[in-house]
Amino acid sequence: MAAPSTIGQVRDVFPKLGELTDKVVFGDVWERPGLSKRDRSLATVAALTALYRPDQIRGHIWRALDNGVKREELIELITHLAFYCGWPNAGTAALIAKEVFAERQP
């Protein structure tokens, strides 16, 4: 199963948004040499958790796991964030992470 993508769900109606996502976000920003994709994934999951963006967290947890972040590291990250961005935000991210972990089981 592929990582869910918000843009993938709206690309047919918002083709330019899809193009910008592909070319700028993932074609440029995510390819910059200053951070590894793994580190970018950790930063992105942290930001999306803190900003309470559950629709985006799912796909980025998938991406984080694909980029080498371990399940245990995501669990620790979300637990750590509970104290800095709020219990409800971390709780929602934890529920989504649990679902992703189950979806990715062989």
PDB file of C-alpha atoms in Angstrom:
ATOM      1  CA  MET A   1       0.000   0.000   0.000  1.00  0.00           C
ATOM      2  CA  ALA A   2       1.350   3.421  -0.945  1.00  0.00           C
ATOM      3  CA  ALA A   3       1.502   6.390   1.380  1.00  0.00           C
ATOM      4  CA  PRO A   4      -1.734   8.368   1.286  1.00  0.00           C
ATOM      5  CA  SER A   5      -1.435  11.754  -0.368  1.00  0.00           C
ATOM      6  CA  THR A   6      -3.745  14.711   0.070  1.00  0.00           C
ATOM      7  CA  ILE A   7      -2.489  16.175  -3.203  1.00  0.00           C
ATOM      8  CA  GLY A   8      -3.051  12.840  -4.915  1.00  0.00           C
ATOM      9  CA  GLN A   9      -6.705  13.050  -3.913  1.00  0.00           C
ATOM     10  CA  VAL A  10      -7.197  16.551  -5.389  1.00  0.00           C
ATOM     11  CA  ARG A  11      -4.731  16.572  -8.283  1.00  0.00           C
ATOM     12  CA  ASP A  12      -7.510  16.078 -10.859  1.00  0.00           C
ATOM     13  CA  VAL A  13      -9.209  19.328  -9.756  1.00  0.00           C
ATOM     14  CA  PHE A  14      -6.049  21.227  -8.703  1.00  0.00           C
ATOM     15  CA  PRO A  15      -3.407  20.202 -11.253  1.00  0.00           C
ATOM     16  CA  LYS A  16      -1.167  23.235 -10.637  1.00  0.00           C
ATOM     17  CA  LEU A  17      -1.096  22.499  -6.899  1.00  0.00           C
ATOM     18  CA  GLY A  18      -0.007  18.959  -7.765  1.00  0.00           C
ATOM     19  CA  GLU A  19       2.672  20.239 -10.120  1.00  0.00           C
ATOM     20  CA  LEU A  20       4.039  22.671  -7.514  1.00  0.00           C
ATOM     21  CA  THR A  21       4.049  19.940  -4.890  1.00  0.00           C
ATOM     22  CA  ASP A  22       6.009  17.632  -7.190  1.00  0.00           C
ATOM     23  CA  LYS A  23       8.463  20.213  -8.538  1.00  0.00           C
ATOM     24  CA  VAL A  24       8.993  22.582  -5.610  1.00  0.00           C
ATOM     25  CA  VAL A  25       8.220  20.709  -2.397  1.00  0.00           C
ATOM     26  CA  PHE A  26       9.481  17.242  -3.287  1.00  0.00           C
ATOM     27  CA  GLY A  27      11.615  18.100  -6.316  1.00  0.00           C
ATOM     28  CA  ASP A  28      13.548  20.952  -4.699  1.00  0.00           C
ATOM     29  CA  VAL A  29      12.992  21.456  -0.961  1.00  0.00           C
ATOM     30  CA  TRP A  30      13.172  17.775  -0.033  1.00  0.00           C
ATOM     31  CA  GLU A  31      16.246  17.304  -2.260  1.00  0.00           C
ATOM     32  CA  ARG A  32      18.369  20.050  -0.693  1.00  0.00           C
ATOM     33  CA  PRO A  33      21.631  18.683   0.737  1.00  0.00           C
ATOM     34  CA  GLY A  34      21.510  20.485   4.112  1.00  0.00           C
ATOM     35  CA  LEU A  35      19.380  17.819   5.810  1.00  0.00           C
ATOM     36  CA  SER A  36      18.888  14.159   5.097  1.00  0.00           C
ATOM     37  CA  LYS A  37      15.423  13.024   4.045  1.00  0.00           C
ATOM     38  CA  ARG A  38      15.263  11.156   7.356  1.00  0.00           C
ATOM     39  CA  ASP A  39      15.879  14.372   9.314  1.00  0.00           C
ATOM     40  CA  ARG A  40      13.420  16.296   7.133  1.00  0.00           C
ATOM     41  CA  SER A  41      10.832  13.641   7.915  1.00  0.00           C
ATOM     42  CA  LEU A  42      11.361  14.004  11.670  1.00  0.00           C
ATOM     43  CA  ALA A  43      11.072  17.789  11.413  1.00  0.00           C
ATOM     44  CA  THR A  44       7.976  17.542   9.237  1.00  0.00           C
ATOM     45  CA  VAL A  45       6.152  15.074  11.506  1.00  0.00           C
ATOM     46  CA  ALA A  46       7.018  17.290  14.479  1.00  0.00           C
ATOM     47  CA  ALA A  47       5.720  20.433  12.759  1.00  0.00           C
ATOM     48  CA  LEU A  48       2.524  18.764  11.561  1.00  0.00           C
ATOM     49  CA  THR A  49       1.890  17.376  15.047  1.00  0.00           C
ATOM     50  CA  ALA A  50       2.490  20.756  16.681  1.00  0.00           C
ATOM     51  CA  LEU A  51       0.255  22.533  14.164  1.00  0.00           C
ATOM     52  CA  TYR A  52      -2.455  19.849  14.444  1.00  0.00           C
ATOM     53  CA  ARG A  53      -2.573  18.825  10.795  1.00  0.00           C
ATOM     54  CA  PRO A  54      -3.897  15.246  11.030  1.00  0.00           C
ATOM     55  CA  ASP A  55      -4.733  15.007   7.323  1.00  0.00           C
ATOM     56  CA  GLN A  56      -1.063  15.582   6.514  1.00  0.00           C
ATOM     57  CA  ILE A  57       0.487  13.573   9.358  1.00  0.00           C
ATOM     58  CA  ARG A  58      -0.555  10.175   7.972  1.00  0.00           C
ATOM     59  CA  GLY A  59       1.320  10.564   4.685  1.00  0.00           C
ATOM     60  CA  HIS A  60       4.370  12.015   6.381  1.00  0.00           C
ATOM     61  CA  ILE A  61       4.547   9.196   8.923  1.00  0.00           C
ATOM     62  CA  TRP A  62       4.547   6.810   5.946  1.00  0.00           C
ATOM     63  CA  ARG A  63       7.274   8.918   4.315  1.00  0.00           C
ATOM     64  CA  ALA A  64       9.277   9.006   7.569  1.00  0.00           C
ATOM     65  CA  LEU A  65       9.249   5.217   7.799  1.00  0.00           C
ATOM     66  CA  ASP A  66      10.245   5.002   4.120  1.00  0.00           C
ATOM     67  CA  ASN A  67      13.065   7.477   4.838  1.00  0.00           C
ATOM     68  CA  GLY A  68      14.545   5.300   7.588  1.00  0.00           C
ATOM     69  CA  VAL A  69      12.916   6.706  10.716  1.00  0.00           C
ATOM     70  CA  LYS A  70      12.206   3.797  13.028  1.00  0.00           C
ATOM     71  CA  ARG A  71       8.788   3.157  14.510  1.00  0.00           C
ATOM     72  CA  GLU A  72      10.299   3.510  18.004  1.00  0.00           C
ATOM     73  CA  GLU A  73      11.708   6.930  17.073  1.00  0.00           C
ATOM     74  CA  LEU A  74       8.300   8.149  15.921  1.00  0.00           C
ATOM     75  CA  ILE A  75       6.771   6.902  19.167  1.00  0.00           C
ATOM     76  CA  GLU A  76       9.425   8.770  21.159  1.00  0.00           C
ATOM     77  CA  LEU A  77       9.048  11.906  19.021  1.00  0.00           C
ATOM     78  CA  ILE A  78       5.282  12.063  19.502  1.00  0.00           C
ATOM     79  CA  THR A  79       5.609  11.360  23.240  1.00  0.00           C
ATOM     80  CA  HIS A  80       8.196  14.141  23.546  1.00  0.00           C
ATOM     81  CA  LEU A  81       6.000  16.551  21.600  1.00  0.00           C
ATOM     82  CA  ALA A  82       3.088  16.045  24.001  1.00  0.00           C
ATOM     83  CA  PHE A  83       4.880  18.308  26.471  1.00  0.00           C
ATOM     84  CA  TYR A  84       5.671  21.025  23.947  1.00  0.00           C
ATOM     85  CA  CYS A  85       2.676  21.159  21.612  1.00  0.00           C
ATOM     86  CA  GLY A  86      -0.109  19.769  23.746  1.00  0.00           C
ATOM     87  CA  TRP A  87      -1.560  16.468  24.807  1.00  0.00           C
ATOM     88  CA  PRO A  88      -4.463  16.517  22.310  1.00  0.00           C
ATOM     89  CA  ASN A  89      -2.141  17.172  19.342  1.00  0.00           C
ATOM     90  CA  ALA A  90       0.165  14.354  20.388  1.00  0.00           C
ATOM     91  CA  GLY A  91      -2.780  12.055  21.104  1.00  0.00           C
ATOM     92  CA  THR A  92      -4.146  12.569  17.610  1.00  0.00           C
ATOM     93  CA  ALA A  93      -0.714  11.987  16.066  1.00  0.00           C
ATOM     94  CA  ALA A  94      -0.333   8.831  18.189  1.00  0.00           C
ATOM     95  CA  LEU A  95      -3.659   7.453  16.938  1.00  0.00           C
ATOM     96  CA  ILE A  96      -2.677   8.127  13.344  1.00  0.00           C
ATOM     97  CA  ALA A  97       0.784   6.614  13.842  1.00  0.00           C
ATOM     98  CA  LYS A  98      -0.761   3.487  15.359  1.00  0.00           C
ATOM     99  CA  GLU A  99      -2.999   3.130  12.291  1.00  0.00           C
ATOM    100  CA  VAL A 100      -0.030   3.593   9.931  1.00  0.00           C
ATOM    101  CA  PHE A 101       2.008   1.012  11.849  1.00  0.00           C
ATOM    102  CA  ALA A 102      -0.881  -1.478  11.491  1.00  0.00           C
ATOM    103  CA  GLU A 103      -1.312  -0.677   7.776  1.00  0.00           C
ATOM    104  CA  ARG A 104       2.364  -1.353   7.143  1.00  0.00           C
ATOM    105  CA  GLN A 105       2.448  -4.748   8.817  1.00  0.00           C
ATOM    106  CA  PRO A 106       3.432  -7.469   6.335  1.00  0.00           C
TER     107      PRO A 106
END
